[in-house]
PDB file of C-alpha atoms in Angstrom:
ATOM      1  CA  ASP A 500      17.268 -23.358  35.975  1.00  0.00           C
ATOM      2  CA  VAL A 501      19.954 -25.254  34.010  1.00  0.00           C
ATOM      3  CA  TYR A 502      20.020 -25.167  30.198  1.00  0.00           C
ATOM      4  CA  SER A 503      21.684 -27.578  27.789  1.00  0.00           C
ATOM      5  CA  PRO A 504      22.489 -26.394  24.233  1.00  0.00           C
ATOM      6  CA  THR A 505      22.009 -29.946  22.937  1.00  0.00           C
ATOM      7  CA  MET A 506      18.517 -30.145  24.414  1.00  0.00           C
ATOM      8  CA  MET A 507      17.672 -26.697  23.061  1.00  0.00           C
ATOM      9  CA  SER A 508      18.807 -27.584  19.556  1.00  0.00           C
ATOM     10  CA  GLN A 509      16.639 -30.724  19.589  1.00  0.00           C
ATOM     11  CA  HIS A 510      13.598 -28.830  20.851  1.00  0.00           C
ATOM     12  CA  SER A 511      14.199 -25.997  18.362  1.00  0.00           C
ATOM     13  CA  SER A 512      14.450 -28.421  15.426  1.00  0.00           C
ATOM     14  CA  SER A 513      11.289 -30.299  16.377  1.00  0.00           C
ATOM     15  CA  LEU A 514       9.333 -27.105  16.898  1.00  0.00           C
ATOM     16  CA  SER A 515      10.582 -25.670  13.604  1.00  0.00           C
ATOM     17  CA  SER A 516       9.188 -28.649  11.716  1.00  0.00           C
ATOM     18  CA  THR A 517       5.740 -28.026  13.212  1.00  0.00           C
ATOM     19  CA  CYS A 518       5.746 -24.408  12.043  1.00  0.00           C
ATOM     20  CA  ILE A 519       6.819 -24.990   8.457  1.00  0.00           C
ATOM     21  CA  ASP A 520       3.306 -25.479   7.104  1.00  0.00           C
ATOM     22  CA  TYR A 521       1.413 -22.379   8.172  1.00  0.00           C
ATOM     23  CA  HIS A 522      -1.834 -23.540   6.588  1.00  0.00           C
ATOM     24  CA  SER A 523      -1.881 -26.978   8.226  1.00  0.00           C
ATOM     25  CA  LYS A 524      -5.030 -27.948  10.106  1.00  0.00           C
ATOM     26  CA  PRO A 525      -5.140 -26.909  13.772  1.00  0.00           C
ATOM     27  CA  HIS A 526      -4.746 -29.661  16.325  1.00  0.00           C
ATOM     28  CA  PRO A 527      -8.024 -30.313  18.203  1.00  0.00           C
ATOM     29  CA  ALA A 528      -6.155 -30.084  21.502  1.00  0.00           C
ATOM     30  CA  TYR A 529      -5.371 -26.422  20.834  1.00  0.00           C
ATOM     31  CA  PRO A 530      -8.626 -24.465  20.348  1.00  0.00           C
ATOM     32  CA  PHE A 531      -6.623 -21.216  20.661  1.00  0.00           C
ATOM     33  CA  HIS A 532      -4.865 -22.120  17.398  1.00  0.00           C
ATOM     34  CA  SER A 533      -8.118 -22.123  15.437  1.00  0.00           C
ATOM     35  CA  SER A 534      -9.499 -18.923  16.963  1.00  0.00           C
ATOM     36  CA  HIS A 535      -6.241 -16.917  16.901  1.00  0.00           C
ATOM     37  CA  PRO A 536      -3.967 -18.520  14.274  1.00  0.00           C
ATOM     38  CA  HIS A 537      -1.709 -15.474  13.770  1.00  0.00           C
ATOM     39  CA  LEU A 538      -1.036 -14.953  17.470  1.00  0.00           C
ATOM     40  CA  PHE A 539      -0.510 -18.668  18.034  1.00  0.00           C
ATOM     41  CA  LEU A 540       2.004 -18.826  15.199  1.00  0.00           C
ATOM     42  CA  PHE A 541       3.861 -15.785  16.510  1.00  0.00           C
ATOM     43  CA  MET A 542       4.162 -17.345  19.977  1.00  0.00           C
ATOM     44  CA  LYS A 543       5.587 -20.543  18.493  1.00  0.00           C
ATOM     45  CA  VAL A 544       8.055 -18.780  16.208  1.00  0.00           C
ATOM     46  CA  LEU A 545       9.176 -16.412  18.957  1.00  0.00           C
ATOM     47  CA  PHE A 546       9.789 -19.344  21.290  1.00  0.00           C
ATOM     48  CA  ILE A 547      11.841 -21.113  18.621  1.00  0.00           C
ATOM     49  CA  GLN A 548      13.956 -18.029  17.971  1.00  0.00           C
ATOM     50  CA  LEU A 549      14.554 -17.519  21.677  1.00  0.00           C
ATOM     51  CA  LEU A 550      15.687 -21.116  22.077  1.00  0.00           C
ATOM     52  CA  SER A 551      17.996 -20.686  19.093  1.00  0.00           C
ATOM     53  CA  LEU A 552      19.525 -17.546  20.570  1.00  0.00           C
ATOM     54  CA  LEU A 553      20.091 -19.242  23.913  1.00  0.00           C
ATOM     55  CA  THR A 554      21.673 -22.206  22.159  1.00  0.00           C
ATOM     56  CA  ILE A 555      24.080 -19.972  20.247  1.00  0.00           C
ATOM     57  CA  LEU A 556      25.059 -18.003  23.349  1.00  0.00           C
ATOM     58  CA  LEU A 557      25.536 -21.054  25.523  1.00  0.00           C
ATOM     59  CA  SER A 558      27.538 -22.831  22.833  1.00  0.00           C
ATOM     60  CA  ALA A 559      29.726 -19.750  22.383  1.00  0.00           C
ATOM     61  CA  SER A 560      30.573 -19.833  26.074  1.00  0.00           C
ATOM     62  CA  GLY A 561      32.194 -23.243  25.564  1.00  0.00           C
ATOM     63  CA  LYS A 562      30.030 -24.995  28.141  1.00  0.00           C
ATOM     64  CA  THR A 563      27.546 -27.785  27.645  1.00  0.00           C
ATOM     65  CA  GLU A 564      25.526 -26.686  30.662  1.00  0.00           C
ATOM     66  CA  CYS A 565      25.473 -23.320  32.362  1.00  0.00           C
ATOM     67  CA  ARG A 566      23.218 -20.904  34.139  1.00  0.00           C
ATOM     68  CA  LEU A 567      21.957 -17.669  32.561  1.00  0.00           C
ATOM     69  CA  SER A 568      23.928 -15.712  35.152  1.00  0.00           C
ATOM     70  CA  SER A 569      27.178 -17.176  33.785  1.00  0.00           C
ATOM     71  CA  LEU A 570      26.607 -15.736  30.292  1.00  0.00           C
ATOM     72  CA  PRO A 571      28.919 -12.883  29.244  1.00  0.00           C
ATOM     73  CA  PRO A 572      27.569  -9.357  30.017  1.00  0.00           C
ATOM     74  CA  TRP A 573      27.033  -8.429  26.353  1.00  0.00           C
ATOM     75  CA  SER A 574      24.740 -11.436  25.909  1.00  0.00           C
ATOM     76  CA  HIS A 575      22.284  -9.988  28.416  1.00  0.00           C
ATOM     77  CA  LYS A 576      21.764  -7.006  26.098  1.00  0.00           C
ATOM     78  CA  VAL A 577      21.345  -9.381  23.148  1.00  0.00           C
ATOM     79  CA  LEU A 578      18.619 -11.403  24.865  1.00  0.00           C
ATOM     80  CA  ALA A 579      16.836  -8.485  26.491  1.00  0.00           C
ATOM     81  CA  GLY A 580      17.015  -6.292  23.388  1.00  0.00           C
ATOM     82  CA  GLY A 581      15.899  -9.058  21.039  1.00  0.00           C
ATOM     83  CA  CYS A 582      12.949 -10.183  23.151  1.00  0.00           C
ATOM     84  CA  SER A 583      11.725  -6.677  23.952  1.00  0.00           C
ATOM     85  CA  ARG A 584      11.882  -5.569  20.321  1.00  0.00           C
ATOM     86  CA  ALA A 585      10.043  -8.669  19.084  1.00  0.00           C
ATOM     87  CA  PHE A 586       7.302  -8.204  21.699  1.00  0.00           C
ATOM     88  CA  ALA A 587       6.895  -4.490  20.989  1.00  0.00           C
ATOM     89  CA  GLN A 588       6.775  -5.021  17.247  1.00  0.00           C
ATOM     90  CA  ALA A 589       4.120  -7.726  17.517  1.00  0.00           C
ATOM     91  CA  VAL A 590       1.926  -5.564  19.760  1.00  0.00           C
ATOM     92  CA  LEU A 591       2.219  -2.506  17.475  1.00  0.00           C
ATOM     93  CA  TYR A 592       2.018  -4.454  14.207  1.00  0.00           C
ATOM     94  CA  PRO A 593      -1.513  -3.246  13.280  1.00  0.00           C
ATOM     95  CA  VAL A 594      -0.491   0.402  13.821  1.00  0.00           C
ATOM     96  CA  ASP A 595       2.574  -0.070  11.648  1.00  0.00           C
ATOM     97  CA  ALA A 596       0.405  -1.700   8.982  1.00  0.00           C
ATOM     98  CA  LEU A 597      -1.755   1.434   8.915  1.00  0.00           C
ATOM     99  CA  ARG A 598       1.399   3.545   8.530  1.00  0.00           C
ATOM    100  CA  THR A 599       2.439   1.472   5.520  1.00  0.00           C
ATOM    101  CA  LEU A 600      -0.972   1.874   3.874  1.00  0.00           C
ATOM    102  CA  ALA A 601      -0.934   5.631   4.486  1.00  0.00           C
ATOM    103  CA  GLN A 602       2.390   5.896   2.638  1.00  0.00           C
ATOM    104  CA  THR A 603       1.525   3.833  -0.452  1.00  0.00           C
ATOM    105  CA  ARG A 604       1.805   5.390  -3.890  1.00  0.00           C
ATOM    106  CA  ASP A 605      -1.746   4.628  -4.997  1.00  0.00           C
ATOM    107  CA  GLY A 606      -3.373   5.750  -1.742  1.00  0.00           C
ATOM    108  CA  ARG A 607      -4.327   2.244  -0.710  1.00  0.00           C
ATOM    109  CA  THR A 608      -6.657   2.013   2.303  1.00  0.00           C
ATOM    110  CA  LEU A 609      -7.799  -0.656   4.726  1.00  0.00           C
ATOM    111  CA  ALA A 610     -11.007  -0.968   2.711  1.00  0.00           C
ATOM    112  CA  ASP A 611      -8.909  -2.016  -0.307  1.00  0.00           C
ATOM    113  CA  VAL A 612      -6.858  -4.714   1.403  1.00  0.00           C
ATOM    114  CA  GLY A 613      -9.243  -5.857   4.167  1.00  0.00           C
ATOM    115  CA  THR A 614      -8.847  -5.829   7.947  1.00  0.00           C
ATOM    116  CA  GLY A 615      -6.819  -9.028   7.763  1.00  0.00           C
ATOM    117  CA  ALA A 616      -3.928  -6.922   6.468  1.00  0.00           C
ATOM    118  CA  LEU A 617      -3.485  -5.489   9.963  1.00  0.00           C
ATOM    119  CA  ILE A 618      -1.996  -8.773  11.154  1.00  0.00           C
ATOM    120  CA  LYS A 619      -0.958 -10.328   7.858  1.00  0.00           C
ATOM    121  CA  GLY A 620       2.527 -11.776   8.298  1.00  0.00           C
ATOM    122  CA  CYS A 621       2.629 -10.681  11.941  1.00  0.00           C
ATOM    123  CA  GLY A 622       3.947 -13.947  13.328  1.00  0.00           C
ATOM    124  CA  GLN A 623       6.694 -14.501  10.802  1.00  0.00           C
ATOM    125  CA  THR A 624       7.973 -10.955  10.323  1.00  0.00           C
ATOM    126  CA  SER A 625       7.782 -10.022  14.013  1.00  0.00           C
ATOM    127  CA  SER A 626      10.004 -12.972  14.833  1.00  0.00           C
ATOM    128  CA  PHE A 627      12.702 -11.290  12.736  1.00  0.00           C
ATOM    129  CA  ALA A 628      12.696  -8.524  15.325  1.00  0.00           C
ATOM    130  CA  LEU A 629      14.215 -10.926  17.833  1.00  0.00           C
ATOM    131  CA  PHE A 630      17.405 -10.993  15.786  1.00  0.00           C
ATOM    132  CA  THR A 631      17.114  -7.318  14.814  1.00  0.00           C
ATOM    133  CA  GLY A 632      17.099  -6.368  18.491  1.00  0.00           C
ATOM    134  CA  ALA A 633      19.848  -8.874  19.213  1.00  0.00           C
ATOM    135  CA  PHE A 634      22.066  -7.323  16.522  1.00  0.00           C
ATOM    136  CA  GLN A 635      21.298  -3.768  17.590  1.00  0.00           C
ATOM    137  CA  PHE A 636      21.829  -4.175  21.318  1.00  0.00           C
ATOM    138  CA  GLY A 637      24.660  -6.674  20.890  1.00  0.00           C
ATOM    139  CA  ILE A 638      26.623  -4.174  18.777  1.00  0.00           C
ATOM    140  CA  TYR A 639      25.738  -1.427  21.245  1.00  0.00           C
ATOM    141  CA  GLY A 640      27.075  -3.487  24.152  1.00  0.00           C
ATOM    142  CA  VAL A 641      30.392  -4.099  22.396  1.00  0.00           C
ATOM    143  CA  VAL A 642      30.949  -0.555  21.049  1.00  0.00           C
ATOM    144  CA  GLN A 643      29.579   1.562  23.910  1.00  0.00           C
ATOM    145  CA  PRO A 644      32.391   1.055  26.487  1.00  0.00           C
ATOM    146  CA  LYS A 645      35.009   2.333  24.042  1.00  0.00           C
ATOM    147  CA  TYR A 646      33.217   4.933  21.922  1.00  0.00           C
ATOM    148  CA  GLY A 647      30.249   6.091  24.006  1.00  0.00           C
ATOM    149  CA  PRO A 648      26.467   5.676  23.683  1.00  0.00           C
ATOM    150  CA  LEU A 649      25.899   7.922  20.645  1.00  0.00           C
ATOM    151  CA  ILE A 650      28.344   6.156  18.310  1.00  0.00           C
ATOM    152  CA  ALA A 651      27.367   2.761  19.737  1.00  0.00           C
ATOM    153  CA  SER A 652      23.670   3.400  19.065  1.00  0.00           C
ATOM    154  CA  ALA A 653      24.380   4.590  15.509  1.00  0.00           C
ATOM    155  CA  CYS A 654      26.470   1.477  14.836  1.00  0.00           C
ATOM    156  CA  GLY A 655      23.775  -0.734  16.327  1.00  0.00           C
ATOM    157  CA  ALA A 656      21.087   0.890  14.176  1.00  0.00           C
ATOM    158  CA  ALA A 657      23.187   0.435  11.021  1.00  0.00           C
ATOM    159  CA  GLY A 658      24.183  -3.158  11.813  1.00  0.00           C
ATOM    160  CA  SER A 659      20.653  -4.269  12.633  1.00  0.00           C
ATOM    161  CA  CYS A 660      19.588  -3.367   9.080  1.00  0.00           C
ATOM    162  CA  LEU A 661      21.099  -6.687   8.026  1.00  0.00           C
ATOM    163  CA  VAL A 662      17.965  -8.290   9.475  1.00  0.00           C
ATOM    164  CA  SER A 663      15.466  -5.419   9.604  1.00  0.00           C
ATOM    165  CA  VAL A 664      15.521  -4.618   5.862  1.00  0.00           C
ATOM    166  CA  PRO A 665      14.319  -8.102   4.751  1.00  0.00           C
ATOM    167  CA  GLN A 666      11.760  -7.939   7.544  1.00  0.00           C
ATOM    168  CA  GLU A 667      10.448  -4.587   6.312  1.00  0.00           C
ATOM    169  CA  VAL A 668      10.335  -5.723   2.663  1.00  0.00           C
ATOM    170  CA  LEU A 669       8.309  -8.824   3.513  1.00  0.00           C
ATOM    171  CA  LYS A 670       6.020  -7.069   5.991  1.00  0.00           C
ATOM    172  CA  GLN A 671       5.173  -4.109   3.781  1.00  0.00           C
ATOM    173  CA  ARG A 672       4.532  -6.188   0.685  1.00  0.00           C
ATOM    174  CA  LEU A 673       2.266  -8.504   2.652  1.00  0.00           C
ATOM    175  CA  VAL A 674       0.334  -5.602   4.178  1.00  0.00           C
ATOM    176  CA  THR A 675      -0.195  -3.917   0.795  1.00  0.00           C
ATOM    177  CA  GLY A 676      -1.443  -7.167  -0.738  1.00  0.00           C
ATOM    178  CA  VAL A 677       1.421  -7.777  -3.167  1.00  0.00           C
ATOM    179  CA  TYR A 678       1.611 -11.385  -1.937  1.00  0.00           C
ATOM    180  CA  LYS A 679      -1.008 -13.613  -0.340  1.00  0.00           C
ATOM    181  CA  ASN A 680       1.136 -15.092   2.419  1.00  0.00           C
ATOM    182  CA  PHE A 681       4.654 -15.221   3.852  1.00  0.00           C
ATOM    183  CA  ARG A 682       5.714 -18.329   1.929  1.00  0.00           C
ATOM    184  CA  GLU A 683       4.636 -16.895  -1.412  1.00  0.00           C
ATOM    185  CA  ALA A 684       6.419 -13.639  -0.617  1.00  0.00           C
ATOM    186  CA  VAL A 685       9.718 -15.374   0.111  1.00  0.00           C
ATOM    187  CA  GLN A 686       9.487 -17.640  -2.936  1.00  0.00           C
ATOM    188  CA  LYS A 687       8.527 -14.934  -5.425  1.00  0.00           C
ATOM    189  CA  ILE A 688      11.014 -12.337  -4.203  1.00  0.00           C
ATOM    190  CA  TYR A 689      13.833 -14.878  -4.336  1.00  0.00           C
ATOM    191  CA  SER A 690      12.862 -16.282  -7.742  1.00  0.00           C
ATOM    192  CA  SER A 691      12.360 -12.898  -9.414  1.00  0.00           C
ATOM    193  CA  GLU A 692      14.883 -10.676  -7.636  1.00  0.00           C
ATOM    194  CA  GLY A 693      17.324 -13.024  -5.918  1.00  0.00           C
ATOM    195  CA  VAL A 694      18.774 -12.421  -2.467  1.00  0.00           C
ATOM    196  CA  LEU A 695      19.197  -8.711  -3.213  1.00  0.00           C
ATOM    197  CA  GLY A 696      15.415  -8.462  -3.554  1.00  0.00           C
ATOM    198  CA  PHE A 697      15.145  -8.817   0.215  1.00  0.00           C
ATOM    199  CA  TYR A 698      17.343  -5.730   0.556  1.00  0.00           C
ATOM    200  CA  SER A 699      15.265  -3.449  -1.628  1.00  0.00           C
ATOM    201  CA  ALA A 700      15.563   0.172  -0.462  1.00  0.00           C
ATOM    202  CA  TRP A 701      18.294  -0.673   2.024  1.00  0.00           C
ATOM    203  CA  LYS A 702      19.960   2.704   1.503  1.00  0.00           C
ATOM    204  CA  PRO A 703      16.886   4.740   2.549  1.00  0.00           C
ATOM    205  CA  THR A 704      16.431   2.394   5.513  1.00  0.00           C
ATOM    206  CA  VAL A 705      19.966   2.971   6.794  1.00  0.00           C
ATOM    207  CA  SER A 706      19.593   6.669   5.984  1.00  0.00           C
ATOM    208  CA  ARG A 707      16.518   6.742   8.224  1.00  0.00           C
ATOM    209  CA  ASN A 708      17.702   4.582  11.119  1.00  0.00           C
ATOM    210  CA  VAL A 709      21.104   6.159  11.791  1.00  0.00           C
ATOM    211  CA  PRO A 710      19.935   9.819  11.690  1.00  0.00           C
ATOM    212  CA  PHE A 711      16.954   8.828  13.849  1.00  0.00           C
ATOM    213  CA  VAL A 712      19.287   7.608  16.581  1.00  0.00           C
ATOM    214  CA  ILE A 713      21.541  10.667  16.317  1.00  0.00           C
ATOM    215  CA  ALA A 714      18.564  13.043  16.384  1.00  0.00           C
ATOM    216  CA  THR A 715      17.065  11.209  19.368  1.00  0.00           C
ATOM    217  CA  PHE A 716      20.275  11.415  21.396  1.00  0.00           C
ATOM    218  CA  SER A 717      20.949  15.032  20.442  1.00  0.00           C
ATOM    219  CA  SER A 718      17.429  16.265  21.252  1.00  0.00           C
ATOM    220  CA  ARG A 719      17.424  14.262  24.482  1.00  0.00           C
ATOM    221  CA  GLU A 720      20.622  15.972  25.645  1.00  0.00           C
ATOM    222  CA  VAL A 721      19.199  19.416  24.831  1.00  0.00           C
ATOM    223  CA  LEU A 722      15.911  18.712  26.611  1.00  0.00           C
ATOM    224  CA  GLN A 723      17.667  17.309  29.676  1.00  0.00           C
ATOM    225  CA  ARG A 724      19.865  20.394  29.949  1.00  0.00           C
ATOM    226  CA  LYS A 725      16.931  22.793  29.488  1.00  0.00           C
ATOM    227  CA  ILE A 726      14.766  21.073  32.114  1.00  0.00           C
ATOM    228  CA  ILE A 727      17.602  20.988  34.648  1.00  0.00           C
ATOM    229  CA  GLU A 728      18.355  24.690  34.026  1.00  0.00           C
ATOM    230  CA  PHE A 729      14.678  25.541  34.447  1.00  0.00           C
ATOM    231  CA  LYS A 730      14.486  23.657  37.742  1.00  0.00           C
ATOM    232  CA  GLU A 731      17.663  25.244  39.029  1.00  0.00           C
ATOM    233  CA  ARG A 732      16.340  28.743  38.295  1.00  0.00           C
ATOM    234  CA  ASN A 733      13.110  28.052  40.165  1.00  0.00           C
ATOM    235  CA  GLU A 734      14.410  25.991  43.072  1.00  0.00           C
ATOM    236  CA  GLU A 735      17.916  27.449  43.556  1.00  0.00           C
ATOM    237  CA  LYS A 736      19.704  24.121  43.899  1.00  0.00           C
ATOM    238  CA  LYS A 737      22.499  24.430  41.387  1.00  0.00           C
ATOM    239  CA  GLY A 738      24.316  21.215  40.614  1.00  0.00           C
ATOM    240  CA  GLN A 739      21.939  19.186  42.786  1.00  0.00           C
ATOM    241  CA  MET A 740      18.888  18.856  40.537  1.00  0.00           C
ATOM    242  CA  LYS A 741      17.912  15.388  39.373  1.00  0.00           C
ATOM    243  CA  LEU A 742      15.377  14.408  36.773  1.00  0.00           C
ATOM    244  CA  SER A 743      12.278  12.572  37.978  1.00  0.00           C
ATOM    245  CA  SER A 744      10.742   9.543  36.261  1.00  0.00           C
ATOM    246  CA  GLY A 745       8.109  11.832  34.765  1.00  0.00           C
ATOM    247  CA  ASP A 746      10.818  14.130  33.394  1.00  0.00           C
ATOM    248  CA  ASN A 747      12.647  11.230  31.788  1.00  0.00           C
ATOM    249  CA  LEU A 748       9.426   9.895  30.270  1.00  0.00           C
ATOM    250  CA  LEU A 749       8.605  13.313  28.817  1.00  0.00           C
ATOM    251  CA  ILE A 750      12.140  13.706  27.471  1.00  0.00           C
ATOM    252  CA  GLY A 751      12.108  10.241  25.913  1.00  0.00           C
ATOM    253  CA  ILE A 752       8.786  10.759  24.134  1.00  0.00           C
ATOM    254  CA  SER A 753       9.676  14.281  23.004  1.00  0.00           C
ATOM    255  CA  SER A 754      13.113  13.341  21.651  1.00  0.00           C
ATOM    256  CA  ALA A 755      11.650  10.374  19.744  1.00  0.00           C
ATOM    257  CA  LEU A 756       8.976  12.627  18.211  1.00  0.00           C
ATOM    258  CA  VAL A 757      11.614  15.167  17.156  1.00  0.00           C
ATOM    259  CA  ALA A 758      13.707  12.413  15.562  1.00  0.00           C
ATOM    260  CA  GLY A 759      10.631  10.918  13.909  1.00  0.00           C
ATOM    261  CA  LEU A 760       9.629  14.252  12.437  1.00  0.00           C
ATOM    262  CA  ALA A 761      13.158  14.815  11.110  1.00  0.00           C
ATOM    263  CA  THR A 762      13.358  11.400   9.432  1.00  0.00           C
ATOM    264  CA  GLN A 763       9.729  11.017   8.285  1.00  0.00           C
ATOM    265  CA  PRO A 764      10.410  11.957   4.620  1.00  0.00           C
ATOM    266  CA  ILE A 765      13.039   9.202   4.423  1.00  0.00           C
ATOM    267  CA  ASP A 766      10.580   6.752   5.977  1.00  0.00           C
ATOM    268  CA  VAL A 767       8.019   7.536   3.267  1.00  0.00           C
ATOM    269  CA  ILE A 768      10.646   7.125   0.532  1.00  0.00           C
ATOM    270  CA  LYS A 769      11.677   3.774   2.032  1.00  0.00           C
ATOM    271  CA  THR A 770       8.085   2.514   2.075  1.00  0.00           C
ATOM    272  CA  ARG A 771       7.390   3.705  -1.477  1.00  0.00           C
ATOM    273  CA  MET A 772      10.466   1.929  -2.847  1.00  0.00           C
ATOM    274  CA  MET A 773       9.782  -1.284  -0.948  1.00  0.00           C
ATOM    275  CA  THR A 774       6.157  -1.476  -2.109  1.00  0.00           C
ATOM    276  CA  GLN A 775       6.533  -0.394  -5.740  1.00  0.00           C
ATOM    277  CA  ALA A 776       5.186  -3.753  -6.862  1.00  0.00           C
ATOM    278  CA  ALA A 777       1.802  -2.801  -5.372  1.00  0.00           C
ATOM    279  CA  SER A 778       1.389   0.043  -7.879  1.00  0.00           C
ATOM    280  CA  ASN A 779       0.943   0.000 -11.657  1.00  0.00           C
ATOM    281  CA  ALA A 780       2.914   3.230 -12.002  1.00  0.00           C
ATOM    282  CA  ALA A 781       6.424   3.272 -13.439  1.00  0.00           C
ATOM    283  CA  PRO A 782       8.920   2.294 -10.720  1.00  0.00           C
ATOM    284  CA  TYR A 783      11.163   4.887  -9.138  1.00  0.00           C
ATOM    285  CA  LYS A 784      14.729   4.862 -10.424  1.00  0.00           C
ATOM    286  CA  SER A 785      16.299   5.911  -7.126  1.00  0.00           C
ATOM    287  CA  ALA A 786      15.545   7.444  -3.745  1.00  0.00           C
ATOM    288  CA  PHE A 787      16.143  10.914  -5.190  1.00  0.00           C
ATOM    289  CA  ASP A 788      13.766  10.199  -8.066  1.00  0.00           C
ATOM    290  CA  CYS A 789      11.171   9.015  -5.546  1.00  0.00           C
ATOM    291  CA  ALA A 790      11.469  12.168  -3.426  1.00  0.00           C
ATOM    292  CA  SER A 791      11.394  14.552  -6.384  1.00  0.00           C
ATOM    293  CA  SER A 792       8.447  12.704  -7.945  1.00  0.00           C
ATOM    294  CA  ILE A 793       6.418  12.921  -4.702  1.00  0.00           C
ATOM    295  CA  ILE A 794       7.093  16.655  -4.350  1.00  0.00           C
ATOM    296  CA  ARG A 795       6.362  17.327  -8.044  1.00  0.00           C
ATOM    297  CA  THR A 796       3.168  15.297  -8.409  1.00  0.00           C
ATOM    298  CA  GLU A 797       1.720  15.006  -4.873  1.00  0.00           C
ATOM    299  CA  SER A 798       3.161  17.977  -2.889  1.00  0.00           C
ATOM    300  CA  TRP A 799       5.752  17.973  -0.093  1.00  0.00           C
ATOM    301  CA  ARG A 800       3.065  17.179   2.502  1.00  0.00           C
ATOM    302  CA  LYS A 801       2.989  13.580   1.242  1.00  0.00           C
ATOM    303  CA  LEU A 802       6.503  13.162   2.623  1.00  0.00           C
ATOM    304  CA  TYR A 803       4.935  13.305   6.089  1.00  0.00           C
ATOM    305  CA  SER A 804       2.135  10.818   5.474  1.00  0.00           C
ATOM    306  CA  GLY A 805       1.844   8.156   8.156  1.00  0.00           C
ATOM    307  CA  PHE A 806       3.601  10.283  10.794  1.00  0.00           C
ATOM    308  CA  GLY A 807       0.718   9.927  13.243  1.00  0.00           C
ATOM    309  CA  GLN A 808       0.865   6.121  13.107  1.00  0.00           C
ATOM    310  CA  ARG A 809       4.652   6.136  13.337  1.00  0.00           C
ATOM    311  CA  ALA A 810       4.523   8.471  16.354  1.00  0.00           C
ATOM    312  CA  VAL A 811       2.466   5.864  18.203  1.00  0.00           C
TER     313      VAL A 811
END
């Protein structure tokens, strides 16, 4: 019930040292480690990241010991957003891996890379989502009271790219078989491309994320208004109609699908530019060159490849 930043730092450091060597032999006391190494690693890394976040937040409050309820309001969004995003991304990782394969330049399939690609790098890259969600919802919590939810969400989506772009680069190159494991990916990208290598295709990523949020909010507002108008016409209760849970669920799914459809071409361009190393073809010079090349040589339909997996 009571948390100490000093204790958390010590636990986080000790746990980090146990996770450094991913290929170390499993401890006999943990049979789950040997049967499900990727899931076990993800659970450990996620726990470490959560402890780190709590340590930072508690230290920022200027107290050596405090209860979660005494944290500032914005920190609740940071913790909730970070944890929920990391969990969701880990659960949907195999589906996202299939999306990446569907968008590759050389038409790579699961048969080419093996079923292991569906969870390759899951533990390490999904843990990034903890900080991606923390950035996104933390920025939202700070901006929203002054500028409203639409601008706050757009700012959160843009700011979270600081973490999400390296995550996407590592994940997609691991899934497509460019690198054998997470450690090799980090070492080779840094040695050959430097820090900027982790931000490959950052412009298409931002160009996808921000419009996605705007399109989601805009379509949600339109759908809400249309459903309320429809109910008022049929039930004659003007100004008194409220949306049910089913209505909100339908609106949420529909608005996300509309936004996904609108930004799918940018998503394909992002994936192509991040995974160029997986193809022997000449690299794209820019996002525009990528888009024009796809339309010229593969048809415009290729710009919507992987939409089914992304819709999930």
